Coordinates of C-alpha atoms in Angstrom, one line a residue:
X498 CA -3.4 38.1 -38.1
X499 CA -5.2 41.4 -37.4
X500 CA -4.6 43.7 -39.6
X501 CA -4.0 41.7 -42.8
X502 CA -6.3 39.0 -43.3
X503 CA -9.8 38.4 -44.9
X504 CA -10.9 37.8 -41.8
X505 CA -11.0 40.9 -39.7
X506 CA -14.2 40.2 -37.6
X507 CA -12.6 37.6 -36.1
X508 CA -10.9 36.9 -33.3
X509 CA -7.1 37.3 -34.8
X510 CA -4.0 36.7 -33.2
X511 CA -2.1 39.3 -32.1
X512 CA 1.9 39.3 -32.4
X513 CA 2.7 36.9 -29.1
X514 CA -0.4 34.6 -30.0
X515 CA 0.7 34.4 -33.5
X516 CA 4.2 32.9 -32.3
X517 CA 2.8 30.8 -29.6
X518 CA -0.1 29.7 -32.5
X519 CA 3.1 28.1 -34.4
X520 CA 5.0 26.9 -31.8
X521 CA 2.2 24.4 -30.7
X522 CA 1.6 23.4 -34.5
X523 CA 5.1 22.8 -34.7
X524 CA 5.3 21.2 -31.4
X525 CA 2.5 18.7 -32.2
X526 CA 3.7 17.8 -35.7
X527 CA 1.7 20.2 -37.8
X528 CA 2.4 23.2 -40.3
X529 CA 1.2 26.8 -40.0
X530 CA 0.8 29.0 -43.0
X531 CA 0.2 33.5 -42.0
X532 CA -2.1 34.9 -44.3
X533 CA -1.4 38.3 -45.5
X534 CA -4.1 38.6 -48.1
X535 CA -5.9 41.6 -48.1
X536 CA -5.3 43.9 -51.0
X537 CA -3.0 46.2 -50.2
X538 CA -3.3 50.2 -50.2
X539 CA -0.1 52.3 -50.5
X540 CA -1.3 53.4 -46.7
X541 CA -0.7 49.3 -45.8
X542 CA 2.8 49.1 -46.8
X543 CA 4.8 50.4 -43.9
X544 CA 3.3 48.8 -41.9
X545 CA 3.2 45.5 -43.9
X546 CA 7.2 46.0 -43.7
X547 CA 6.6 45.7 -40.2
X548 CA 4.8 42.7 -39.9
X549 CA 6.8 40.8 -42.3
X550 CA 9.3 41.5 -39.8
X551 CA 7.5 40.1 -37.1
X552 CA 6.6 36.9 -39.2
X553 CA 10.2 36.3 -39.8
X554 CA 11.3 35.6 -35.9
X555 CA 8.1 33.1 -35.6
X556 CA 8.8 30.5 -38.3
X557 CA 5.9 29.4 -39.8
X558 CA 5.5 27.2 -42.7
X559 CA 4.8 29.8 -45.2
X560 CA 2.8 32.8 -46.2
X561 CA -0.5 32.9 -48.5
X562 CA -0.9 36.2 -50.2
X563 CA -3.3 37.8 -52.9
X564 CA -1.2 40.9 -53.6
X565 CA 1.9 41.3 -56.4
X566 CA 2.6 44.1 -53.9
X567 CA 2.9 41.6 -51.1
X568 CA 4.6 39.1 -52.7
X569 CA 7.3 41.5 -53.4
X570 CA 7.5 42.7 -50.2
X571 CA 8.1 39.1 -48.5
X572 CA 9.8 37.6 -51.4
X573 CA 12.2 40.7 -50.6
X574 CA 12.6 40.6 -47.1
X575 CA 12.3 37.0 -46.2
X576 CA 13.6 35.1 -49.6
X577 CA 13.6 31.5 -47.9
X578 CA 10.0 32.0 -46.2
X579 CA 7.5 29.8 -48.9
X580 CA 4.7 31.7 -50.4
X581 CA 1.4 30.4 -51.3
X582 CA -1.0 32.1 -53.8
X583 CA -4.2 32.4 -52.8
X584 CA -7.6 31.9 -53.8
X585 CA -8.0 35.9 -54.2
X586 CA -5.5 35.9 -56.9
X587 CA -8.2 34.6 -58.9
X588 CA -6.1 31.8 -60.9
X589 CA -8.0 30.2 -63.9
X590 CA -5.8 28.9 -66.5
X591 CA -2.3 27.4 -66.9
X592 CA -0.8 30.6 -68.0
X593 CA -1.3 32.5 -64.9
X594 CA -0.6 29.4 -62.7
X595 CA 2.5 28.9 -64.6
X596 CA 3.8 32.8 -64.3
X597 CA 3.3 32.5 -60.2
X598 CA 5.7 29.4 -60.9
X599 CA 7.9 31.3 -62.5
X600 CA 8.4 33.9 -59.8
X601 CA 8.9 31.2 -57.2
X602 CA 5.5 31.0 -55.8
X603 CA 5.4 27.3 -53.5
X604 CA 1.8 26.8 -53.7
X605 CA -1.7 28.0 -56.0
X606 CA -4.8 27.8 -54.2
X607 CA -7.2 27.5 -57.5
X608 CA -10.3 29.7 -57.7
X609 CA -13.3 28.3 -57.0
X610 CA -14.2 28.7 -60.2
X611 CA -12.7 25.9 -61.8
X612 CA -14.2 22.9 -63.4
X613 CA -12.1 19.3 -62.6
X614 CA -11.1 19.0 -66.4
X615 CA -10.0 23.0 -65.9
X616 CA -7.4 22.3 -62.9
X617 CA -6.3 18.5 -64.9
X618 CA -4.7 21.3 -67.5
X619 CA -3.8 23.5 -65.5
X620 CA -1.7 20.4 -64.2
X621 CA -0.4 19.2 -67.2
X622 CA 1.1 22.8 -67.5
X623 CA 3.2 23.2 -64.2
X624 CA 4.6 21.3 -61.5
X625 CA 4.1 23.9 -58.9
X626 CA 2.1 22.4 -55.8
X627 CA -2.1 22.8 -56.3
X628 CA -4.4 23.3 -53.4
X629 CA -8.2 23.8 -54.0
X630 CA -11.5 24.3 -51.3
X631 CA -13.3 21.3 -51.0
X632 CA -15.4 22.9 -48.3
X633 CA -17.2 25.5 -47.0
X634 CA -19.0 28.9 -47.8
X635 CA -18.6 30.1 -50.9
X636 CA -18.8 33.9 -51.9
X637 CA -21.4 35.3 -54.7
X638 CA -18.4 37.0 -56.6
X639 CA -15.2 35.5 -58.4
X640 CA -13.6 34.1 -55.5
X641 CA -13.9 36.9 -53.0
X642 CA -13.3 39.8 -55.1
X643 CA -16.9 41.3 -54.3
X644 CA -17.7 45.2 -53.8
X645 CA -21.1 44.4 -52.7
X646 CA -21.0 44.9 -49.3
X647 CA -18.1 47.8 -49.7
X648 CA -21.4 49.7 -52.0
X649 CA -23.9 48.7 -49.6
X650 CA -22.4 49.1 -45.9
X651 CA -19.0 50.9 -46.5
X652 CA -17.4 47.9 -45.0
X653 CA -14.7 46.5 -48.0
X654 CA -14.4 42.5 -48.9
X655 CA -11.2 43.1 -49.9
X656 CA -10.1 44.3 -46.7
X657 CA -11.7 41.7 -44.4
X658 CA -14.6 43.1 -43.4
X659 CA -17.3 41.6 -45.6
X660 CA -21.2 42.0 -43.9
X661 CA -22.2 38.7 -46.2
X662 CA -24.6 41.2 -48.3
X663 CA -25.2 38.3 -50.4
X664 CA -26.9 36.5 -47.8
X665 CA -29.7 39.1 -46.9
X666 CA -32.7 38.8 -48.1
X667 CA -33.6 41.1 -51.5
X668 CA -37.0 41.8 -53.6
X669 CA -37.6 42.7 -56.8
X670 CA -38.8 46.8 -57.7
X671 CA -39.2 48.0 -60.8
X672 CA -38.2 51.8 -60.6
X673 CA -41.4 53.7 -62.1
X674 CA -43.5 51.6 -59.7
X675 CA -42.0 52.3 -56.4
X676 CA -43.6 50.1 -53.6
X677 CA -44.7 47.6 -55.8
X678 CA -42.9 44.5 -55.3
X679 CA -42.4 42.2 -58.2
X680 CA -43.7 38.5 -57.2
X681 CA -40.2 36.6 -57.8
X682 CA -39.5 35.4 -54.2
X683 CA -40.8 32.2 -52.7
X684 CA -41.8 34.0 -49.2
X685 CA -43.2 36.9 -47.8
X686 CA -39.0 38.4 -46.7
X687 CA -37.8 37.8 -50.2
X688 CA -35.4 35.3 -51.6
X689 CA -32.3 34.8 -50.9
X690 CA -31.0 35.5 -55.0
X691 CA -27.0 35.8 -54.4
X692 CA -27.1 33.3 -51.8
X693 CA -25.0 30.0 -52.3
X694 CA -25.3 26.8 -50.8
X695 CA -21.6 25.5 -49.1
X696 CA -19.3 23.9 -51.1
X697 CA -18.8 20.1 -50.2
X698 CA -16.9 17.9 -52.2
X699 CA -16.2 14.6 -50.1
X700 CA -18.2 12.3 -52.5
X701 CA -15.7 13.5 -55.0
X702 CA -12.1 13.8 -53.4
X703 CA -10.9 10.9 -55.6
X704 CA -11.5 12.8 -59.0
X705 CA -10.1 16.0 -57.9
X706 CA -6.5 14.1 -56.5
X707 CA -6.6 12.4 -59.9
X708 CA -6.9 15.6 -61.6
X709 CA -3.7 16.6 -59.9
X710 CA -4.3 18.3 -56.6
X711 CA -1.8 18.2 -54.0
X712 CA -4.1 20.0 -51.0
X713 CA -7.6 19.8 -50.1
X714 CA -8.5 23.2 -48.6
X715 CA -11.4 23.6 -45.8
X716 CA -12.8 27.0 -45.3
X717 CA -12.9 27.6 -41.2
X718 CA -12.0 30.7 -40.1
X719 CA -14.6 32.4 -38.0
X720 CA -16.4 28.7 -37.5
X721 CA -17.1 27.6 -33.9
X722 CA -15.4 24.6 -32.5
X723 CA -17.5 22.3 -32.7
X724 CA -18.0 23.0 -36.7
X725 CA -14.0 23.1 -36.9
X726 CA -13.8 19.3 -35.5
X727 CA -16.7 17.9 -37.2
X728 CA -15.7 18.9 -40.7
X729 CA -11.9 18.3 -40.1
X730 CA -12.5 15.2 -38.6
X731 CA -14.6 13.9 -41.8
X732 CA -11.9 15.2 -44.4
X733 CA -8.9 13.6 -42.5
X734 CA -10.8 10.7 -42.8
X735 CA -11.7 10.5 -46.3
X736 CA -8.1 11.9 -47.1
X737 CA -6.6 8.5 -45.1
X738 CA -8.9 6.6 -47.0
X739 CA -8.0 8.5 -50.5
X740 CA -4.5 8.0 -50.1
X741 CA -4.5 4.3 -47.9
X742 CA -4.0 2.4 -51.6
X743 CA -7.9 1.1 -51.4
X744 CA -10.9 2.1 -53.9
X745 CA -12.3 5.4 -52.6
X746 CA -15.8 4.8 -51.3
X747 CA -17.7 6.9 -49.2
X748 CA -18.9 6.8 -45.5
X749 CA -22.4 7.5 -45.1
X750 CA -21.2 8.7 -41.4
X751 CA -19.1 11.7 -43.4
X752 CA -22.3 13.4 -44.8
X753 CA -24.3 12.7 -41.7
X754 CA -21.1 14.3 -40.0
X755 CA -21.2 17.5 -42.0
X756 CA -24.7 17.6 -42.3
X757 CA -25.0 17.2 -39.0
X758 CA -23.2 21.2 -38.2
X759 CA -24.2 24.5 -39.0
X760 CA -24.5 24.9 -43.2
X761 CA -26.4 26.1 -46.1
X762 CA -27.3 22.3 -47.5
X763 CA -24.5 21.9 -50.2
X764 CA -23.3 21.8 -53.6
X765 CA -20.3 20.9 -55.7
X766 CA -20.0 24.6 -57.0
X767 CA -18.4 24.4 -60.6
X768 CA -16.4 21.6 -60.2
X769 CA -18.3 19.2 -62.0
X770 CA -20.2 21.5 -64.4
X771 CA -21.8 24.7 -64.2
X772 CA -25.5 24.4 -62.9
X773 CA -26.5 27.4 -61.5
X774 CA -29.8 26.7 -60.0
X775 CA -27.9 23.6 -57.9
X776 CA -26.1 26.6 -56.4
X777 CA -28.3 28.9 -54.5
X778 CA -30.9 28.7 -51.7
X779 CA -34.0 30.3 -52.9
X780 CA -35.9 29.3 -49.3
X781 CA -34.8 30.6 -46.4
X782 CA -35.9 27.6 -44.5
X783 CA -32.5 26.5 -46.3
X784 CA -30.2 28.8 -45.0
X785 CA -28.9 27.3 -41.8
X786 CA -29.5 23.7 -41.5
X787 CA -27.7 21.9 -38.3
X788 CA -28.6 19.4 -35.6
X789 CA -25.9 18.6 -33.2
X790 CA -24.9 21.6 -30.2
X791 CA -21.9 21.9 -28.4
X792 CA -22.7 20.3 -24.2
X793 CA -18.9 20.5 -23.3
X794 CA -15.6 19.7 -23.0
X795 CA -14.2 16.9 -21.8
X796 CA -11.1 18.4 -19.1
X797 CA -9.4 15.0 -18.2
X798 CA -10.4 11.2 -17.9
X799 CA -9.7 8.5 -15.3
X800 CA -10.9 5.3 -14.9
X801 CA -13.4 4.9 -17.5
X802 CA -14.9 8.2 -16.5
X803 CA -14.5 11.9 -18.0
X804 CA -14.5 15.0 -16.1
X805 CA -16.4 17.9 -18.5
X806 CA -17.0 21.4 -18.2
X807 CA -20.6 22.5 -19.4
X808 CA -21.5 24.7 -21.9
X809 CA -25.1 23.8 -22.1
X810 CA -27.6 22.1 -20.1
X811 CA -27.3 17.5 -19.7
X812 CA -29.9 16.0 -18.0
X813 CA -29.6 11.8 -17.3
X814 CA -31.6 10.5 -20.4
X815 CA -29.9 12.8 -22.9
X816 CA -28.8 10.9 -25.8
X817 CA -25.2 12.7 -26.3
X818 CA -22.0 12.2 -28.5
X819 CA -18.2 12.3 -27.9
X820 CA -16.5 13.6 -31.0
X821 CA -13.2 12.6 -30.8
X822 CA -10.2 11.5 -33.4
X823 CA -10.6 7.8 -31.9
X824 CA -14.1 7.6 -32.2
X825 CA -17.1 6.6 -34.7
X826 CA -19.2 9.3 -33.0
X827 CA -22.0 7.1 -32.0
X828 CA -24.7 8.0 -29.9
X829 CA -25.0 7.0 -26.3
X830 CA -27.7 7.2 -23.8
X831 CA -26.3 9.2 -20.8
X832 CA -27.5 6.7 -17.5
X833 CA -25.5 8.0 -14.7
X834 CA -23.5 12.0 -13.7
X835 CA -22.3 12.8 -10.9
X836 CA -20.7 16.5 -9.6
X837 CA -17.2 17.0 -8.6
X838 CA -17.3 15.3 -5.4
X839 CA -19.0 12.3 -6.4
X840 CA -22.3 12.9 -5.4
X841 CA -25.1 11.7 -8.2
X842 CA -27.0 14.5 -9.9
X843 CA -30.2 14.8 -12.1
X844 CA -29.2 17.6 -14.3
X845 CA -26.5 20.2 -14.4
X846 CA -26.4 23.8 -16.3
X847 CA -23.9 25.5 -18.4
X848 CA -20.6 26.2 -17.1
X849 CA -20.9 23.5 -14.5
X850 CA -18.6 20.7 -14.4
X851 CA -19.9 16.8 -14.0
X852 CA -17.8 13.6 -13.9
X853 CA -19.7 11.0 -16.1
X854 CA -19.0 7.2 -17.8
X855 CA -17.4 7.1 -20.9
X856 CA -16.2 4.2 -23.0
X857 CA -13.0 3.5 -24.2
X858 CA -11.0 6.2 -26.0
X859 CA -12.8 9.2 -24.5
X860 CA -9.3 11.6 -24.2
X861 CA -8.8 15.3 -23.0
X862 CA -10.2 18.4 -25.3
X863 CA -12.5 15.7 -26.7
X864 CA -16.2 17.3 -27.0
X865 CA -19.6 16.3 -26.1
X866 CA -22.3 17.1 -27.9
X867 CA -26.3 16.2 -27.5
X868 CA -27.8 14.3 -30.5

C-alpha cells in the first residue's frame, strides 16, 4: 500500500482498492498478506497508527513487516492479525529465527543469503513457518538493505524508492589519473559490476522443501502481466508436482516458460554455494533477455471462438500463444480473425478488438501472446 511498502514507484493501492484487493482474493479462495515494510522514521509512526487501523476493518491474511517498531505497533493494536517477517529483517541463523518465534511472529521469510544446508538448521531449530524467494531480481546488498541509490540519487531503498543503481553501467578511474579509464569492462558503456542475474530455483524446489520450507516466494511487484502469469503459472506447476507424491522432475516447458519473459538470464544465488562470478552479468547484451509480448486479452469466449481486445498489432499468419491455467501453452498458427461484426479481416492494431478460433479451454482474462 502507498506509503509503506518497498515498492513506492508502483502502482499501490490506495485504502478502498486495498479492501476490494482482499475481498476478491478471499472471494476466489486465495490469501492476501499487506506489507508494511519500509523502515520506519519517528515521522512514520502516526501515521503508521493510522494505517494499522485501516488494515484492521479489511481482513487480510496477515501483515509482513521489517521493522521491531512495526511489529510492536501491530502486534499492539491488532494482537490476532498474523505477522510475517520479512526478507529485510535480514534473518541468517537459528538464533534470530528462533527470537521472531518467540515474540509470536507466524512466518520468516529467509534472506537471500542463505545456503540450503543454512535454512535445514535453521529448521531443526524452530517450528515457526519458513518462506524463502525462489524467484526473481535480486538486490546487490544483503537482502535489500542498500544505500546505494539513497548516496547516489537521494532516493532511499529502505523507503521504497530504490533507482536500481546497481544496474547502471560503471567504469573504473583511478583518482590521480582523471579521464583515464581503467580497461576492466567488456564494452565500450562499461560493465555492469553490481549487477545480478535473477534468482530461479525451479530445477531445485525439491531440495529446498526437504530442507524444510513451508513457502516458495516469487518476487512480482512492479512486473507486467504477462511476466506475473508466466512465472506464477510455472511455479504452481512445479509446486503441484513437488507435493503430488511423485519424484520431482523437471519440465523443460518451465524454463522455456521463464525464459521465455523479461529477465537477467539466471542463477541459483547462494543457495547451493557461493560462486560469485555465476552471479553477475558482466555483458550488457545479458541484461534483459525475453521473447514472448503481450497481443491481448481474451474478454469472453463462445462457441469455440474468443473475443480479445488488442494491445499490439495480429496479422493472419502470426504464430501466437494462449497462456492460460488449462493450457500447455503451445503455439498455434493464427488462420482466420474476424472484427466484431463478423466480417473477416487481414490485420488489426492495438486496442482493437477481433473475434478469432480457439481450441478447447481458451477462458476469459486468458492472454494472448505472439511467439
Amino acid at each position: 500500500m502507498t506509503g509503506f511498502s518497498l515498492r513506492a514507484k508502483g502502482d499501490n493501492f490506495d485504502g478502498d482498492q486495498l479492501k476490494s484487493a482482499v475481498d476478491y482474493a478471499h472471494a476466489h479462495g486465495k490469501k492476501a498478506y499487506v506489507t508494511v515494510n519500509v523502515f520506519l522514521h519517528n515521522r512514520d509512526l502516526h501515521p503508521l497508527a493510522h494505517h494499522i487501523e485501516h488494515i484492521r476493518g479489511i481482513n487480510p491474511d496477515g501483515v509482513i513487516v521489517s521493522d521491531p517498531g512495526a511489529f510492536d505497533a501491530v502486534s499492539e493494536a491488532v494482537p490476532e492479525l498474523p505477522i510475517h517477517i520479512s526478507t529485510q529483517a535480514n534473518i541468517t541463523n537459528w538464533r534470530s529465527a528462533r527470537f521472531y518465534e518467540r515474540i509470536g511472529a507466524k512466518r520468516l521469510v529467509l534472506a537471500r543469503e542463505l545456503s540450503i544446508d543454512e535454512i535445514r538448521d535453521i529448521r531443526n531449530h524452530v517450528s515457526i513457518e519458513l518462506e524463502c524467494f525462489v524467484h526473481g531480481a535480486i538486490c546487490i546488498s544483503y537482502s535489500g538493505r542498500c544505500y546505494i541509490s539513497a548516496f547516489l540519487t537521494n532516493r532511499s531503498a529502505n523507503s521504497g524508492l530504490c533507482t536500481n543503481s546497481c544496474r547502471w553501467s560503471y567504469t573504473l578511474m583511478e583518482e590521480k589519473r582523471p579521464g583515464e579509464h581503467f580497461p576492466v569492462y567488456e564494452d565500450d558503456r562499461g560493465t555492469y559490476v553490481m549487477s545480478s542475474r535473477d534468482l530461479c530455483m525451479v530445477e531445485h524446489l525439491d531440495k529446498l522443501y526437504a530442507a524444510g520450507v513451508d513457502s516458495f516466494k516469487l518476487e512480482g511487484r512492479v512486473k507486467g502481466v504477462n511476466y506475473l502469469a508466466s512465472v506464477v503459472k510455472v511455479y504452481r506447476e512445479a509446486i503441484d508436482t513437488l507435493v503430488s507424491g511423485r519424484d520431482y522432475v523437471v519440465d523443460n516447458r518451465w524454463l522455456e516458460e521463464l525464459s521465455s519473459v523479461s529477465n537477467r538470464g539466471f542463477t541459483t544465488g547462494m543457495y547451493l554455494g557461493r560462486h560469485p562470478h555465476a552471479h553477475y552479468n558482466h555483458d550488457e547484451q545479458e541484461m534483459y533477455k525475453g521473447m514472448h509480448n503481450i497481443l491481448g486479452v481474451v474478454r469472453s469466449t463462445r462457441d469455440g471462438w474468443a473475443e480479445v481486445y488488442l494491445k499490439g498489432k495480429l496479422t493472419v499468419g502470426d504464430s501466437v500463444v494462449f497462456l492460460s491455467p488449462a493450457l500447455q501453452g503451445s503455439a498455434i498458427t493464427l488462420r482466420q480473425m474476424n472484427d466484431v461484426f463478423g466480417n473477416p479481416i487481414d490485420s488489426a492494431k492495438n486496442e482493437d478488438t477481433v473475434v478469432i478460433p480457439v481450441v478447447e479451454g481458451v477462458s476469459k482474462n486468458d492472454l494472448l501472446r505472439k511467439k
